[in-house]
Coordinates of C-alpha atoms in Angstrom, one line a residue:
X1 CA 0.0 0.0 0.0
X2 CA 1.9 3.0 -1.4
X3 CA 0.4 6.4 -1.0
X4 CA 2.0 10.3 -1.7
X5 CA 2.4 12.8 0.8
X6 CA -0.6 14.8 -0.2
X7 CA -3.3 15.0 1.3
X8 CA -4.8 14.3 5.1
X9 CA -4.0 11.1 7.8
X10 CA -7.2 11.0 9.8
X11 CA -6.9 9.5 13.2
X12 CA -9.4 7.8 15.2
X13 CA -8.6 8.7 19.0
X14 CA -10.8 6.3 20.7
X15 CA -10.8 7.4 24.3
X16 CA -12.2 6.0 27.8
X17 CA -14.2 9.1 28.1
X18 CA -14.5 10.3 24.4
X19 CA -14.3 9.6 21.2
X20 CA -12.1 12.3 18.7
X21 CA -11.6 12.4 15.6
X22 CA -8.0 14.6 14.0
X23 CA -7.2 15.0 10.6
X24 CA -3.2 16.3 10.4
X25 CA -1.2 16.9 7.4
X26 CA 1.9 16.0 6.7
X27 CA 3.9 18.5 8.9
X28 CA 2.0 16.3 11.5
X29 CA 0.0 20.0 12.3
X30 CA -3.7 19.5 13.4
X31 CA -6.0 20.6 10.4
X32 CA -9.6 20.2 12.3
X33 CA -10.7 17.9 15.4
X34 CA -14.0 16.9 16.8
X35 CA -14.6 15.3 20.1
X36 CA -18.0 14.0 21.6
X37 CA -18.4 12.6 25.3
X38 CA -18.6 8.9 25.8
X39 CA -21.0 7.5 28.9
X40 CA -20.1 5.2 31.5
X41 CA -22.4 3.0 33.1
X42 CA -21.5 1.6 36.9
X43 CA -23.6 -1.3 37.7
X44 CA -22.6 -2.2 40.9
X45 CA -18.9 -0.7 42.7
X46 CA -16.0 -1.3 41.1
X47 CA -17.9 -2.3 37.5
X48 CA -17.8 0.0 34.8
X49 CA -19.2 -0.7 31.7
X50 CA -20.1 1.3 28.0
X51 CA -22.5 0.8 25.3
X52 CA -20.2 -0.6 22.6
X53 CA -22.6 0.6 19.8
X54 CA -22.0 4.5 21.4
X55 CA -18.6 3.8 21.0
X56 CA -19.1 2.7 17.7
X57 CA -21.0 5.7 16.4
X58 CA -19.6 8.4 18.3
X59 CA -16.1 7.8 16.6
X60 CA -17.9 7.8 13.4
X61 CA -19.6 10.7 14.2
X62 CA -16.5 12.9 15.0
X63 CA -14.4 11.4 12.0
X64 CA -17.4 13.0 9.6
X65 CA -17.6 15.9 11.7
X66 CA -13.9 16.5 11.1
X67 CA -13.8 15.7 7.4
X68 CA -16.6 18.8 7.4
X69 CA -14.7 21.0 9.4
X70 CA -11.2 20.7 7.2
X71 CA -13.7 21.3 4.3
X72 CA -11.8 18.6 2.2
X73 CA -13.6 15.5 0.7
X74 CA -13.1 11.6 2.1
X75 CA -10.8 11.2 -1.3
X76 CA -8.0 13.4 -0.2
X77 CA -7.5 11.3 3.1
X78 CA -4.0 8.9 2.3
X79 CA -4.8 6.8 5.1
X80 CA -6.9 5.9 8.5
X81 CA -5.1 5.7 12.0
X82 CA -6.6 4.1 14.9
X83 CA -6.0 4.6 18.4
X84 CA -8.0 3.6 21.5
X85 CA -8.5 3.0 25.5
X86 CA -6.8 -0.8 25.7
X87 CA -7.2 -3.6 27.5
X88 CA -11.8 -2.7 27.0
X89 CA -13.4 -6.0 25.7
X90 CA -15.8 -6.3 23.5
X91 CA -17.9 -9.5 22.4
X92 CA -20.1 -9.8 19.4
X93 CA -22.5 -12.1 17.2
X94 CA -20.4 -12.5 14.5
X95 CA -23.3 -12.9 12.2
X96 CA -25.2 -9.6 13.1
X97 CA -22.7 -7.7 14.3
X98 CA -24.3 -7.2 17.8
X99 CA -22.7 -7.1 21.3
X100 CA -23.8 -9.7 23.4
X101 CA -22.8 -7.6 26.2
X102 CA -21.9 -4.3 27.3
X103 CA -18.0 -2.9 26.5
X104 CA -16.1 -3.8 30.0
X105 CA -13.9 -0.9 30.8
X106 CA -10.4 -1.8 31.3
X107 CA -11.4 0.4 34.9
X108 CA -13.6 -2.7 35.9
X109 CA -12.7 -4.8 38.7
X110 CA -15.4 -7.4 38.6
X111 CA -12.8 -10.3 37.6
X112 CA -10.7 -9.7 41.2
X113 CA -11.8 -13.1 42.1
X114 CA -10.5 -14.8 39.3
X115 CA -7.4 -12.8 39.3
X116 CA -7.1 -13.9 43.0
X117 CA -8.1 -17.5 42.1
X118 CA -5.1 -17.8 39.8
X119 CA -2.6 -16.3 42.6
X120 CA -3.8 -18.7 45.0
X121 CA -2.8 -21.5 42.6
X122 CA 0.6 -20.5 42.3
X123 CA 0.2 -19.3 38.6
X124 CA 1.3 -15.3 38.8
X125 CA 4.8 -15.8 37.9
X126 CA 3.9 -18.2 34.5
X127 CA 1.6 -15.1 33.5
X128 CA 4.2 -12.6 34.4
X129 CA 7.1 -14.6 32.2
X130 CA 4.6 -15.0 29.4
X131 CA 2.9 -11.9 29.3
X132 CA 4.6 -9.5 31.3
X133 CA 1.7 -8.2 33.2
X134 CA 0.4 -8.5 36.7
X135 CA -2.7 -10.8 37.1
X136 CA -4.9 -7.9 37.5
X137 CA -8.4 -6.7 37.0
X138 CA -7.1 -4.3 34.9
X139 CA -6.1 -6.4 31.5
X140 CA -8.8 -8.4 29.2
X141 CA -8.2 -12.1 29.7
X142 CA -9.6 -11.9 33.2
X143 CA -12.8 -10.1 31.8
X144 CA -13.0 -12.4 28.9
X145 CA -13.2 -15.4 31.7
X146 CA -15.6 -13.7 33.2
X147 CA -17.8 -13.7 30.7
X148 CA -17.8 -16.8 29.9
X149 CA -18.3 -18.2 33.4
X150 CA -21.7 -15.8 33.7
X151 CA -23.5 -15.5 30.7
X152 CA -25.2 -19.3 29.6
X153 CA -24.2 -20.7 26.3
X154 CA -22.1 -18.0 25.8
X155 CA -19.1 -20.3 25.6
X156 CA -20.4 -22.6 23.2
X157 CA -21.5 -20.4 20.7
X158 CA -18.0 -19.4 20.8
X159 CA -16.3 -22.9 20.4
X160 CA -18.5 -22.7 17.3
X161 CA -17.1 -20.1 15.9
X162 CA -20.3 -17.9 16.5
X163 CA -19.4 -15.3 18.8
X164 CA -15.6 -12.6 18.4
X165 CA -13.9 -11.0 20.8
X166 CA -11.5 -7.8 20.4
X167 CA -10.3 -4.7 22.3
X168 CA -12.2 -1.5 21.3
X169 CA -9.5 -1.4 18.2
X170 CA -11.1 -5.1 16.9
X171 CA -14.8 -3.7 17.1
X172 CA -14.1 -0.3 15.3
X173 CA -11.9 -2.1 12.7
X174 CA -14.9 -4.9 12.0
X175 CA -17.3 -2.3 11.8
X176 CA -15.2 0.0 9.5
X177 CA -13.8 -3.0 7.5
X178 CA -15.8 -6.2 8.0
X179 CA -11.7 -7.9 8.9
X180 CA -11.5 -9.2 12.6
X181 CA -8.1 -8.2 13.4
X182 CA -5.6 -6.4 15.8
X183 CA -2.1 -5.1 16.4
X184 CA 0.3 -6.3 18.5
X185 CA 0.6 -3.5 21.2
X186 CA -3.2 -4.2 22.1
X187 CA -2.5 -7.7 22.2
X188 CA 0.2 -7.6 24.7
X189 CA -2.4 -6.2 26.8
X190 CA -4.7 -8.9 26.9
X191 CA -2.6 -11.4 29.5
X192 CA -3.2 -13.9 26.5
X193 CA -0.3 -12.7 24.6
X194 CA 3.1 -14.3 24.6
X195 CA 5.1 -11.3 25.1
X196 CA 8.3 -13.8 24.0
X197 CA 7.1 -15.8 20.8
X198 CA 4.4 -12.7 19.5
X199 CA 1.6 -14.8 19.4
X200 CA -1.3 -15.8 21.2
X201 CA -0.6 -18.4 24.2
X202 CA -2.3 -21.8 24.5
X203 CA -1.7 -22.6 28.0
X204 CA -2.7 -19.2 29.0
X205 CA -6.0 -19.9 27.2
X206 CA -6.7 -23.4 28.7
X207 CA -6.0 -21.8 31.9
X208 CA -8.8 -18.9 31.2
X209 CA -10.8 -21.2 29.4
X210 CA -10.9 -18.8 26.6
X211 CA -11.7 -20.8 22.6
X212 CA -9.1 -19.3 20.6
X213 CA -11.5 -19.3 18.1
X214 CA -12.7 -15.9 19.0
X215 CA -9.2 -14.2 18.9
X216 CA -8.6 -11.7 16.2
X217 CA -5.7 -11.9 14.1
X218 CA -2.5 -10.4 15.7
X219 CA -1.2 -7.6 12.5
X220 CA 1.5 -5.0 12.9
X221 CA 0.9 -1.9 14.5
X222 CA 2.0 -0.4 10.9
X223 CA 0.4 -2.7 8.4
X224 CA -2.4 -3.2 5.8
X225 CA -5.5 -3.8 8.0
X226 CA -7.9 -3.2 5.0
X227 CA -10.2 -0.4 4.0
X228 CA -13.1 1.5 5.4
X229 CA -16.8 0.2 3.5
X230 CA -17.5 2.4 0.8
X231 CA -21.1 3.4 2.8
X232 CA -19.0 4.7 5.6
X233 CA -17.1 7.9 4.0
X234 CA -18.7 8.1 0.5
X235 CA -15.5 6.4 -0.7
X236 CA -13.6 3.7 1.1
X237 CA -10.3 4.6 2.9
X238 CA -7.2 2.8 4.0
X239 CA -6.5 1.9 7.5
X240 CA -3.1 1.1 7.7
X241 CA -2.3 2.1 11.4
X242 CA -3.2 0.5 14.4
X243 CA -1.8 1.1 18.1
X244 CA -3.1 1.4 21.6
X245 CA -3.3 4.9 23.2
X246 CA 0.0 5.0 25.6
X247 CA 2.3 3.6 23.2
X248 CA 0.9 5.8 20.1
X249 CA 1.6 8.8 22.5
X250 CA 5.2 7.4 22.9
X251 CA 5.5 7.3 19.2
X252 CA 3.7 10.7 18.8
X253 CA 6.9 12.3 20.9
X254 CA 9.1 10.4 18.5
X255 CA 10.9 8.2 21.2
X256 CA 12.6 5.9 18.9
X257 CA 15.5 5.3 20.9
X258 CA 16.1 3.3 24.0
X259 CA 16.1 5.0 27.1
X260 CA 13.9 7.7 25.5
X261 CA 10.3 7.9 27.9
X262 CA 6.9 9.7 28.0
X263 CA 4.7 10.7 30.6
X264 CA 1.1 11.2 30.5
X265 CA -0.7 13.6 32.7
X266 CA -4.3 12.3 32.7
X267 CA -7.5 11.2 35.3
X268 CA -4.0 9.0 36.0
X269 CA -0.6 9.4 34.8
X270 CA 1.1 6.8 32.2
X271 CA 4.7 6.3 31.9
X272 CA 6.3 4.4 29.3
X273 CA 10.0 3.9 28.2
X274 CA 11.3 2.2 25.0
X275 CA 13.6 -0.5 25.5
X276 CA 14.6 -1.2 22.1
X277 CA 14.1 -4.6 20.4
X278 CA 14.5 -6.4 23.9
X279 CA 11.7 -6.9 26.6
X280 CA 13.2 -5.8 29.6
X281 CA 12.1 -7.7 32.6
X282 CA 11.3 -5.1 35.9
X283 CA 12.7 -5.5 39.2
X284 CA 10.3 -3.1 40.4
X285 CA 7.3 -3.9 39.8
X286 CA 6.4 -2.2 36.0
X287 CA 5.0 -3.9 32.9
X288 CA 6.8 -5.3 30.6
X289 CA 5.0 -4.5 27.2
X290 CA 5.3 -4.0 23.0
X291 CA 5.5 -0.6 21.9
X292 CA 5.1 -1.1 18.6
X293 CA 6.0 -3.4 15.7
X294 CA 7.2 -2.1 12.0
X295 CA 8.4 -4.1 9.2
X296 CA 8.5 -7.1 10.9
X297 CA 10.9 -5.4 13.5
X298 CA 9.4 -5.2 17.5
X299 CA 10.1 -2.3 20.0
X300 CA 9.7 -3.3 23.7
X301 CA 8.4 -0.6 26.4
X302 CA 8.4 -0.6 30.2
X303 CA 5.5 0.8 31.6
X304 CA 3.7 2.0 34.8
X305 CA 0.9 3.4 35.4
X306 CA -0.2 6.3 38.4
X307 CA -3.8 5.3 39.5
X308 CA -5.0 8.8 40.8
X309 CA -2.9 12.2 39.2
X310 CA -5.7 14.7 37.7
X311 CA -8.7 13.2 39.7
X312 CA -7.1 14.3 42.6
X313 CA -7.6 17.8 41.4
X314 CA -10.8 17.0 40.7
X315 CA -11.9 15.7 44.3
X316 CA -10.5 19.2 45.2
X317 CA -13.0 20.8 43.0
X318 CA -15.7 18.7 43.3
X319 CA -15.7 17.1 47.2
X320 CA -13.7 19.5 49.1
X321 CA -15.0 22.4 47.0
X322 CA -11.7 24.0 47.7
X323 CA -11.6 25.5 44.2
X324 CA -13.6 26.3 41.2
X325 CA -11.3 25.0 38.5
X326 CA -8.4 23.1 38.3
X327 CA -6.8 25.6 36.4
X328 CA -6.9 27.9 40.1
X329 CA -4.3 25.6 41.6
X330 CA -1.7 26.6 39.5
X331 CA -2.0 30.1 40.8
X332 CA -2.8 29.1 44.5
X333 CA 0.5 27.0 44.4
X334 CA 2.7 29.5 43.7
X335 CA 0.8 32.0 46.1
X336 CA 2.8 29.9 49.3
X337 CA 6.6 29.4 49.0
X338 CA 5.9 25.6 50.1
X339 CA 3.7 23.0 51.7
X340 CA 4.1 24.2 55.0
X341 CA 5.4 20.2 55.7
X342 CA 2.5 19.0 54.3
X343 CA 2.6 15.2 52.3
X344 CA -0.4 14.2 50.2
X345 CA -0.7 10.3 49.4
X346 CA -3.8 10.3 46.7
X347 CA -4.3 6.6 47.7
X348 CA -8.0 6.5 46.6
X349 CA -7.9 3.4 44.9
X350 CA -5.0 1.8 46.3
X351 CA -1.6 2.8 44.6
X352 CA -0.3 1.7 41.1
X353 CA 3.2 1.2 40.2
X354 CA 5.5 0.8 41.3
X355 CA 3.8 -0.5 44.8
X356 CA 0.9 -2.1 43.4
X357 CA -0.8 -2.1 46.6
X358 CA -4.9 -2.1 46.3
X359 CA -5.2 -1.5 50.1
X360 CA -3.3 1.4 50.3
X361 CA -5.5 4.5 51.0
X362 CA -5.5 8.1 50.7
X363 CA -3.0 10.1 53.3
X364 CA -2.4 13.4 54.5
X365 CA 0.8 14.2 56.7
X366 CA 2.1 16.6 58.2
X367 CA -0.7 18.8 59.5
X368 CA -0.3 21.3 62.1
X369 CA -2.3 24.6 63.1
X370 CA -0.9 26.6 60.7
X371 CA -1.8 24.4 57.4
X372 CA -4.3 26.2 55.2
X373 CA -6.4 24.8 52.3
X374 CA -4.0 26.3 50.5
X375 CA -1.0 24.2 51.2
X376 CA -2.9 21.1 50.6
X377 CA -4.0 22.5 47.2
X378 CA -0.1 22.7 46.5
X379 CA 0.9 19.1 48.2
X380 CA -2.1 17.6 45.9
X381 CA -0.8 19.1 42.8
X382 CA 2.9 18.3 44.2
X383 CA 1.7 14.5 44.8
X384 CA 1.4 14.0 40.8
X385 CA 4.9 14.4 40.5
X386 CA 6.0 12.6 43.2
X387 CA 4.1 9.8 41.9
X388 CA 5.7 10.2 38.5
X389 CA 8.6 10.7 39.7
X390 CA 8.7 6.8 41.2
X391 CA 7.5 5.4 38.1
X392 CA 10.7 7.2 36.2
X393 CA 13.1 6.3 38.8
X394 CA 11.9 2.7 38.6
X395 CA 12.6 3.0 34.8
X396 CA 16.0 3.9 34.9
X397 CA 16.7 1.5 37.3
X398 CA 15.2 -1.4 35.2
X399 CA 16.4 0.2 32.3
X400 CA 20.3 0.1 34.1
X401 CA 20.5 4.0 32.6
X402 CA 18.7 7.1 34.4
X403 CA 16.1 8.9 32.0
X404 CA 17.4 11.9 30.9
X405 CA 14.6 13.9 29.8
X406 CA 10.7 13.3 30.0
X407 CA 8.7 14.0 27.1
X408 CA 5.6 15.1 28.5
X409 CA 1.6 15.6 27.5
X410 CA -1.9 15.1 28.7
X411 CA -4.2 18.0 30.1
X412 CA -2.1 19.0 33.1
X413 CA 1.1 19.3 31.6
X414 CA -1.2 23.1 31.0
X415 CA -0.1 23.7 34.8
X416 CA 3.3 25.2 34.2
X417 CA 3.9 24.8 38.2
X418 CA 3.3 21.1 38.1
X419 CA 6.0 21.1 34.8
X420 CA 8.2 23.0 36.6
X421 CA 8.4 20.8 40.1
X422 CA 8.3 18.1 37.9
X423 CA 11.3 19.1 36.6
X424 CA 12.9 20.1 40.0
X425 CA 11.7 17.0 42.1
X426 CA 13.2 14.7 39.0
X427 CA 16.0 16.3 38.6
X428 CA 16.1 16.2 34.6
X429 CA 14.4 18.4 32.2
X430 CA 10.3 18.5 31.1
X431 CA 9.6 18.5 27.5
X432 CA 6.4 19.8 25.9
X433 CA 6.0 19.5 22.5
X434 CA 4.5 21.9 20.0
X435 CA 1.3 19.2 19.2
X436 CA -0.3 18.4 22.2
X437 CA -2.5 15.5 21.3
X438 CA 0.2 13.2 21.1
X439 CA -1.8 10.1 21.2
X440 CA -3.7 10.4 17.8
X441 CA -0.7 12.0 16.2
X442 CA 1.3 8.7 17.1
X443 CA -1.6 6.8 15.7
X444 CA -1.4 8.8 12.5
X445 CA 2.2 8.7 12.0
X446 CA 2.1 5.1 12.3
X447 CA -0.8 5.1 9.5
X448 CA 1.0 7.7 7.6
X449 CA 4.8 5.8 7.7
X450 CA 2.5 2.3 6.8
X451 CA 1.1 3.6 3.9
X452 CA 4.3 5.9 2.5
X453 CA 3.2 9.2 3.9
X454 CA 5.9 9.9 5.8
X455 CA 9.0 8.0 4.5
X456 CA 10.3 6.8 7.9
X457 CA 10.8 8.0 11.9
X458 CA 13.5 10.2 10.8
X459 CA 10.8 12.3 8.7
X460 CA 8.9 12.3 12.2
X461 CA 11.6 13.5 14.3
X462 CA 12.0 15.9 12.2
X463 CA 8.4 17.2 12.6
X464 CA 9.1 17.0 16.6
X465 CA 9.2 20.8 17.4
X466 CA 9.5 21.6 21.2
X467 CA 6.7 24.3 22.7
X468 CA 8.7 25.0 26.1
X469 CA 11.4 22.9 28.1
X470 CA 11.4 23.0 32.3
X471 CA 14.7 22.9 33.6
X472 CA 15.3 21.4 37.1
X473 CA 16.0 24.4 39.6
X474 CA 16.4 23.0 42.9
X475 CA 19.3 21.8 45.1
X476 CA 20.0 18.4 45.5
X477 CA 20.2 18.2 48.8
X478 CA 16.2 19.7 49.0
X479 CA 15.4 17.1 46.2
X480 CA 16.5 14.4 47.8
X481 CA 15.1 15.4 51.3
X482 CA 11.6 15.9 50.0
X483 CA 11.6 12.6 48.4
X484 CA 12.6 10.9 51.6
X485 CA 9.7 12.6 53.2
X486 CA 7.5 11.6 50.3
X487 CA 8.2 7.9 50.7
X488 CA 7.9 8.1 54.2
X489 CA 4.5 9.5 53.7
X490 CA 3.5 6.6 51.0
X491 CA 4.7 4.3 53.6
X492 CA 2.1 5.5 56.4
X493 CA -0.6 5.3 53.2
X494 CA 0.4 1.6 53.0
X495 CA 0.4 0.8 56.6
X496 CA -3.0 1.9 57.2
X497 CA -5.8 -0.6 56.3
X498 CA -9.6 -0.2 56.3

């Protein structure tokens, strides 16, 4: 599939809380966007669920929407990107093309029993060797079990071949292209994946008691994966780019290199490193996971993951009602010359990596008389990069090299306090780049370099133009201190049980 560089890449940006649509050119510049709000439905605590059909249609409402905008025609779009929320199943009557459930959000921790289940029969280390993942709630093989244990005859319709599974990538791609089909980096993030051999695992199946008949077929995350039906656009399109959203934002800040890592500021933060055609195996408790695969050749990431970062912020706004907008703290932070002593532990929903502690629960220290809500609007905001701050240390020490820059994006990265203590409580540099959205752009220049768009990465790095860089500005001896006092405060967050 061999395309010029004129013309549009559209990207599909298919997120946990919206679905957008971007059309760049070939300077990698955004030419229009749409976005539209996705729903989330939470049957009982800890399930969330969405209406797979909504996600459906309100990512091909926003890629029509953003066709109208540019005021081009379907024709002058070279190629179809895809990016999306991972590790969301999806199950579906191959015949009409109907869910046979609700979407389970990769949020969802209905399958904790069967996670625990397979701990207690000594099989977490064979699922960590093979996959590289925890045996979590989080990932989809768990979900996938689920499903089959609950709904009757569910699991015979599949052994007969009635009845597909896929991440949120499968169903759009199905939908747009009638192929049943995947890339490898939302693969890996299935705990069915052989993170070693690139292909789906047997044993890991029997254990799950998952028919293999219902897996889609594994496809680079640059490759031909067919094009759009002509009823869709008015004409039909390639799709030649496929990639789950963290690692298309690591490819959006053109981290080709080893050692090279991203951060995403989100509801939760998202750190990933490339480790170059090897899977590196952590020693502190990240994911070992594919980045992406190109002409046959595989890139290997570590990656953690910050449960709570932004929604702290937002239990400020919205709970404690001590401000109107996030964008206040930013202001309020740098209205006190420090926390006044004061540690926050966001610990709502346990802590991430690189603790992976569920029972961990939110902590405050270090209150006296003369704390204000200000200071604890400043230790919240200050807690984001702490917790990032672990997850990049752990890196480098996996890695066997310290991170020397982090290339940065996501909604907060707007809080130029947060980027510059960041910066400061790291001790390396903060990087934002000129496009923001860094997720769909990775998505389209992994379309674009499929389909001969762009001729290669070094085309892309080219087009990586940096909007501002935070130095670190703070002693070492005060860095150091403050991170002490930060792990001791994660440590009373862990020693106190409900």
């Amino acid at each position: 599939m061999k395309s010029s560089n004129s013309g549009y890449i559209l990207s599909f940006d298919q997120g946990t809380t919206s679905s957008r649509a971007i059309l760049f050119n070939h300077d990698g510049a955004i030419v229009a966007m749409a976005q539209r709000p996705l729903r989330q439905y939470y049957p009982e605590p800890g399930w969330v669920e969405q209406d797979a059909n909504e996600i459906l249609e309100s990512q091909l409402a926003v890629a029509r929407e953003a066709i109208a905008k540019a005021g081009i025609g379907p024709e002058e779009i070279a190629s179809i990107g895809i990016t999306n929320q991972r590790e969301t199943v999806v199950m579906w009557d191959k015949d009409s093309g109907r869910p046979v459930y609700r979407a389970i959000v990769w949020q969802c921790r209905r399958s904790t029993a069967i996670c625990e289940e397979l701990v207690s029969s000594g099989l977490e280390d064979e699922f960590r060797a093979r996959t590289g993942l925890r045996l979590d709630p989080y990932f989809s093989g768990t979900k996938l079990c689920w499903l089959f244990r609950e709904i009757p005859g569910l699991k015979a319709l599949a052994e007969n071949g009635e009845i597909l599974f896929g991440t949120v990538d499968s169903w759009l791609l199905w939908n747009l292209t009638g192929r049943h089909e995947t890339d490898i980096t939302n693969a890996s993030r299935t705990l069915l994946f052989n993170i070693n051999d690139g292909t789906w695992d047997p044993m890991l199946l029997s254990v799950l008691g998952i028919p293999p008949q219902v897996l889609p077929k594994i496809q680079s995350s640059a490759d031909d994966f067919g094009v759009t039906k002509p009823e869709i656009f008015g004409v039909s399109i390639p799709i030649s780019g496929v990639v789950g959203d963290q690692q298309a934002a690591l490819f959006g800040h053109a981290c080709f290199s080893p050692g090279m890592a991203k951060n995403t500021y989100g509801t939760g933060c998202f750190s990933l490193l490339n480790t170059g055609n090897k899977p590196v195996w952590s020693k502190n408790n990240l994911l070992t996971t594919v980045a992406w695969r190109i002409g046959g050749k595989t890139t290997y990431a570590l990656e953690g993951s910050v449960f709570i970062a932004g929604a702290v912020i937002q239990w400020l706004r919205d709970e404690m009602r001590f401000i109107e907008t996030a964008e206040e703290t930013e202001g309020i932070s740098r209205s006190i010359p420090d926390t006044n002593g004061v540690y926050f532990v966001p610990a709502f929903v346990g802590l991430g990596a690189p603790y992976w502690d569920p029972d961990a629960r939110g902590t405050i220290v270090g209150i006296t008389r003369g704390v204000t809500s200000a200071h604890l609007v400043r230790a919240a905001l200050e807690s984001i990069a702490y917790q990032s701050e672990d997850l990049i240390a752990a890196m480098g020490s996996d890695f066997g090299k310290p991170v020397e820059s982090i290339k940065a994006d996501g909604g907060a990265t707007a809080n130029s306090f947060l980027m510059q203590f960041q910066a400061d409580i790291s001790g390396r540099p903060v990087l934002l780049p000129e496009i923001a959205e860094s997720t769909a752009l990775g998505a389209a220049y992994m379309a674009g370099i499929s389909c001969g768009y762009w001729d290669g990465v070094a085309e892309i790095e080219n087009n990586w133009r940096l909007k501002r860089r935070f130095e670190p500005d703070m002693n070492e001896k005060d860095r150091l201190k403050r991170l002490a006092l930060w792990h001791k405060a994660v440590q009373a967050a862990r020693e106190y049980k409900k």
